[in-house]
Coordinates of C-alpha atoms and ligand atoms in Angstrom, one line a residue:
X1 CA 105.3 158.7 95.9
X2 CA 105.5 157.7 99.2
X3 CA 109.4 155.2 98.4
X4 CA 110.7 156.9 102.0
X5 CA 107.6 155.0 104.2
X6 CA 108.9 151.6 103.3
X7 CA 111.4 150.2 101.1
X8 CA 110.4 149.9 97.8
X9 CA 109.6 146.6 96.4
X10 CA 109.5 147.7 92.8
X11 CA 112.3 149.8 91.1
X12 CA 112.6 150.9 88.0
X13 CA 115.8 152.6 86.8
X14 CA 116.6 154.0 83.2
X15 CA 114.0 152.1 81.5
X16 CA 114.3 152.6 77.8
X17 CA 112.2 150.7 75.4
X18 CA 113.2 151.1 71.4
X19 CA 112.6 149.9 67.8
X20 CA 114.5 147.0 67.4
X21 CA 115.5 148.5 63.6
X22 CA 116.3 152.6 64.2
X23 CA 116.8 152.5 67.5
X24 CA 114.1 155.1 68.2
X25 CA 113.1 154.9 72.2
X26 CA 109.2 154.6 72.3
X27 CA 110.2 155.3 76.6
X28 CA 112.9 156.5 77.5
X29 CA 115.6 157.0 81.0
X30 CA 111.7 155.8 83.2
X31 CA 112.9 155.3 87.0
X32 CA 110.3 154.7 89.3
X33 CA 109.8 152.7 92.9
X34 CA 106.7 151.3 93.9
X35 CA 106.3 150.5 97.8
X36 CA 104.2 147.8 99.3
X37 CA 100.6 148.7 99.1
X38 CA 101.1 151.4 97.1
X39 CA 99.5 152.1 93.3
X40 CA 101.3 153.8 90.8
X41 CA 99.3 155.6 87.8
X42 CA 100.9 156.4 84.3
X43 CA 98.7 158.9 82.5
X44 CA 99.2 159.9 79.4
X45 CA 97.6 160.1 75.7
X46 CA 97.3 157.6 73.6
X47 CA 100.5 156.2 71.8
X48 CA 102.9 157.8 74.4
X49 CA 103.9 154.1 75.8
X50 CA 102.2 153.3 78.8
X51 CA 101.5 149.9 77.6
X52 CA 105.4 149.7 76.4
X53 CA 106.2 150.8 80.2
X54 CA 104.1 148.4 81.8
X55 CA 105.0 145.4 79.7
X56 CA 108.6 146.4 80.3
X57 CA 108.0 146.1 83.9
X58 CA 107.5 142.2 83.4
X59 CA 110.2 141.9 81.3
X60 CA 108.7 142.2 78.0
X61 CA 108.7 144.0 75.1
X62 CA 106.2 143.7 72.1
X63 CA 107.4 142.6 68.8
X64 CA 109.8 144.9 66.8
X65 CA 110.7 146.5 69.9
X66 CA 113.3 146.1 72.6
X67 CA 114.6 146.4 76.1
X68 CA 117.6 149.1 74.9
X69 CA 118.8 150.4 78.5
X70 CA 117.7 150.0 82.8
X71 CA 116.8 147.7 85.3
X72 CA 113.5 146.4 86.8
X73 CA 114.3 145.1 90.1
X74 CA 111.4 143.0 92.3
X75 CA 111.6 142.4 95.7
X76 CA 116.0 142.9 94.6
X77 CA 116.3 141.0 91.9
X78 CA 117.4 141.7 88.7
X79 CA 114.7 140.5 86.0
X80 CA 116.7 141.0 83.0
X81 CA 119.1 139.0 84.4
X82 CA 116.7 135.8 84.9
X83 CA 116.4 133.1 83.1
X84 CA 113.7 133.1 80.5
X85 CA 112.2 129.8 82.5
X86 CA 112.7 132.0 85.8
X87 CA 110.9 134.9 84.9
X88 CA 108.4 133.3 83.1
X89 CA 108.3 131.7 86.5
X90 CA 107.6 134.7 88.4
X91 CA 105.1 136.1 85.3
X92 CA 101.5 135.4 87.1
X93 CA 102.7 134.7 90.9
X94 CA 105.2 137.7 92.1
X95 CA 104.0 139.8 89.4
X96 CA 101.3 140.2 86.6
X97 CA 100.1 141.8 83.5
X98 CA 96.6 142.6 83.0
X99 CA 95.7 144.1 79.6
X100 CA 93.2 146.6 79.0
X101 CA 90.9 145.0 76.4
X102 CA 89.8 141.8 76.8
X103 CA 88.6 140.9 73.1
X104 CA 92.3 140.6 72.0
X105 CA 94.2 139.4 75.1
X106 CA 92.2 136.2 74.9
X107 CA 93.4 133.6 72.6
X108 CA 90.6 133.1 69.7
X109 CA 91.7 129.6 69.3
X110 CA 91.7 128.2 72.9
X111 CA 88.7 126.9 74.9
X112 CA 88.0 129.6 78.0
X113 CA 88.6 126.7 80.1
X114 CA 91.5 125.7 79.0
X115 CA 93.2 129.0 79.1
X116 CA 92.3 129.6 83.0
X117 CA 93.5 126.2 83.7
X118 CA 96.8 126.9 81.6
X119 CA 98.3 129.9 83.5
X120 CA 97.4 127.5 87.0
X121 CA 99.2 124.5 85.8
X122 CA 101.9 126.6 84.6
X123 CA 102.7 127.4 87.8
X124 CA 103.1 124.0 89.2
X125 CA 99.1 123.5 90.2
X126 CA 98.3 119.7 89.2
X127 CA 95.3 119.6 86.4
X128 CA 92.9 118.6 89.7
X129 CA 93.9 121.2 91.7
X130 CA 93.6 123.7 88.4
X131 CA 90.0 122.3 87.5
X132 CA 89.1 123.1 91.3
X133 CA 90.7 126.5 91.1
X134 CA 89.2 127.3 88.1
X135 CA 85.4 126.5 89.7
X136 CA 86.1 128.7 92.5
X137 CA 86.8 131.8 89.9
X138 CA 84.1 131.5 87.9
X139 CA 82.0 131.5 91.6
X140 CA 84.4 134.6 92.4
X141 CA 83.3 136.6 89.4
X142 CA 80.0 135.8 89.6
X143 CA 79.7 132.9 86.9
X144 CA 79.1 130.1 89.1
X145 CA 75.8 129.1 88.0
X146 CA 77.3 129.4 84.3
X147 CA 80.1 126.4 83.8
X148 CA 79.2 125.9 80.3
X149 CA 81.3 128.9 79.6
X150 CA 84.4 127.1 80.5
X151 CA 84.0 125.2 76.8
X152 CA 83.1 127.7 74.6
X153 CA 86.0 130.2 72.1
X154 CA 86.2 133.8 73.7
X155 CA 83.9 135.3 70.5
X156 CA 81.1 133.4 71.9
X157 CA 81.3 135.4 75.4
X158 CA 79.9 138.9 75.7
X159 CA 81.8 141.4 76.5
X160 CA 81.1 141.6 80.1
X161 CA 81.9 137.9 80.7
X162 CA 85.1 138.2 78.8
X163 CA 86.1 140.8 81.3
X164 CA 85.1 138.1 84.4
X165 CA 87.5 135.6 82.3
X166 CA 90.4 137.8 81.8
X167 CA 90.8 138.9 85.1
X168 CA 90.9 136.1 87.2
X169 CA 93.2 135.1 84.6
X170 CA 95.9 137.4 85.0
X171 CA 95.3 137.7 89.2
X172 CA 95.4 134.6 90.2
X173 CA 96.0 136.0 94.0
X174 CA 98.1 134.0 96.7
X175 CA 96.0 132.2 98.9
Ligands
LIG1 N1 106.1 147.0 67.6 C1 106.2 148.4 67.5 N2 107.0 148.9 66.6 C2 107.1 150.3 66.5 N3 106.4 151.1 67.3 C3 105.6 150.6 68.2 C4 105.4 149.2 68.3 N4 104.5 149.0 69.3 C5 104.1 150.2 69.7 N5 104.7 151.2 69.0 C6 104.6 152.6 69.2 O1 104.9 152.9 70.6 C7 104.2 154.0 71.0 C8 103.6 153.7 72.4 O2 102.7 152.7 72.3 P1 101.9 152.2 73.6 O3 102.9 151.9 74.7 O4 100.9 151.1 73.2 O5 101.1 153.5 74.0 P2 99.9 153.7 75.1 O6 99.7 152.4 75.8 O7 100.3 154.8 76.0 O8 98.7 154.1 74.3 C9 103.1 154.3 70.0 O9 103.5 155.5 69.3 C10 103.2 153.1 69.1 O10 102.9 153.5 67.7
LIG2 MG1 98.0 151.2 76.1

């Protein structure tokens, strides 16, 4: 950790994810501060909550389970004290989830298309602007040439070009 080069944009204090019935923590009492430029890797086996810890960091917590103690502060402000509409505002522009495995984050029932454009429009792009946007990944990831993918379910991709989806997806970076 490197939180005495530069103030920390990220912290994390007391972080304790746990069923929402017993009460068990699946994490529990995480603090960490993440600088500017700086990654941050959780290792650990499978099942010990590194998914939980990350989700939590965007203010989420996977059915059955819940936010039971801490703080995630970003860029000083308290997300558990936002809004739902005001973090769901920051979700995919200050901050982002990217999950692992791109056969399940996709939505089976939605158009590829349509599920890029959604997360642009969500955050106040007009459906023009999103098409344009959306053009411009595809080129970015290599699928220029390939448009026809923007109508087709996620089971008809392969796996590689559901990758190429997903990620532009999720990273929508400020220009
Ligand atoms: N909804 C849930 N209800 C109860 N336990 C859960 C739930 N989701 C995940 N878990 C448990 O939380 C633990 C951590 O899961 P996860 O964060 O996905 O681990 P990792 O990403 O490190 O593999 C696992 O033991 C898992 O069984
Ligand atoms: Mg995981």
């Amino acid at each position: 950790m490197t939180g005495d080069m530069a103030s920390p944009r990220l912290v994390v204090e007391g972080l304790t994810v746990a069923t929402a019935g017993s009460g068990a923590a699946i994490i529990e009492d995480v603090s960490v501060q993440v600088a500017a430029g700086e990654v941050l890797g959780v290792v650990g086996e499978s099942g010990s909550g590194k998914t939980t810890l990350g989700l939590a960091m965007v203010g989420h917590a996977r059915r059955g389970l819940e936010i039971a103690a801490g703080s995630v502060r970003l860029d000083g402000t308290d997300l558990f004290s936002l809004p739902p509409d005001q973090l769901r505002r920051r979700r995919g522009a200050a901050m982002a989830y990217i999950p692992q495995d791109p056969s399940t984050a996709l939505n089976p029932a939605l158009r590829v298309g349509g599920m890029l454009k959604e997360v642009l429009t969500a955050h106040g792009r007009s459906g023009a602007e999103a098409d344009a946007r959306v053009q411009e990944l595809l080129a970015e990831v290599g699928l220029g040439s390939q448009p026809e993918i923007l109508s087709v379910y996620p089971h008809q991709l392969s796996g590689g070009h559901r990758h190429g989806v997903r990620l532009p997806a999720g990273s929508h970076r400020a220009r």
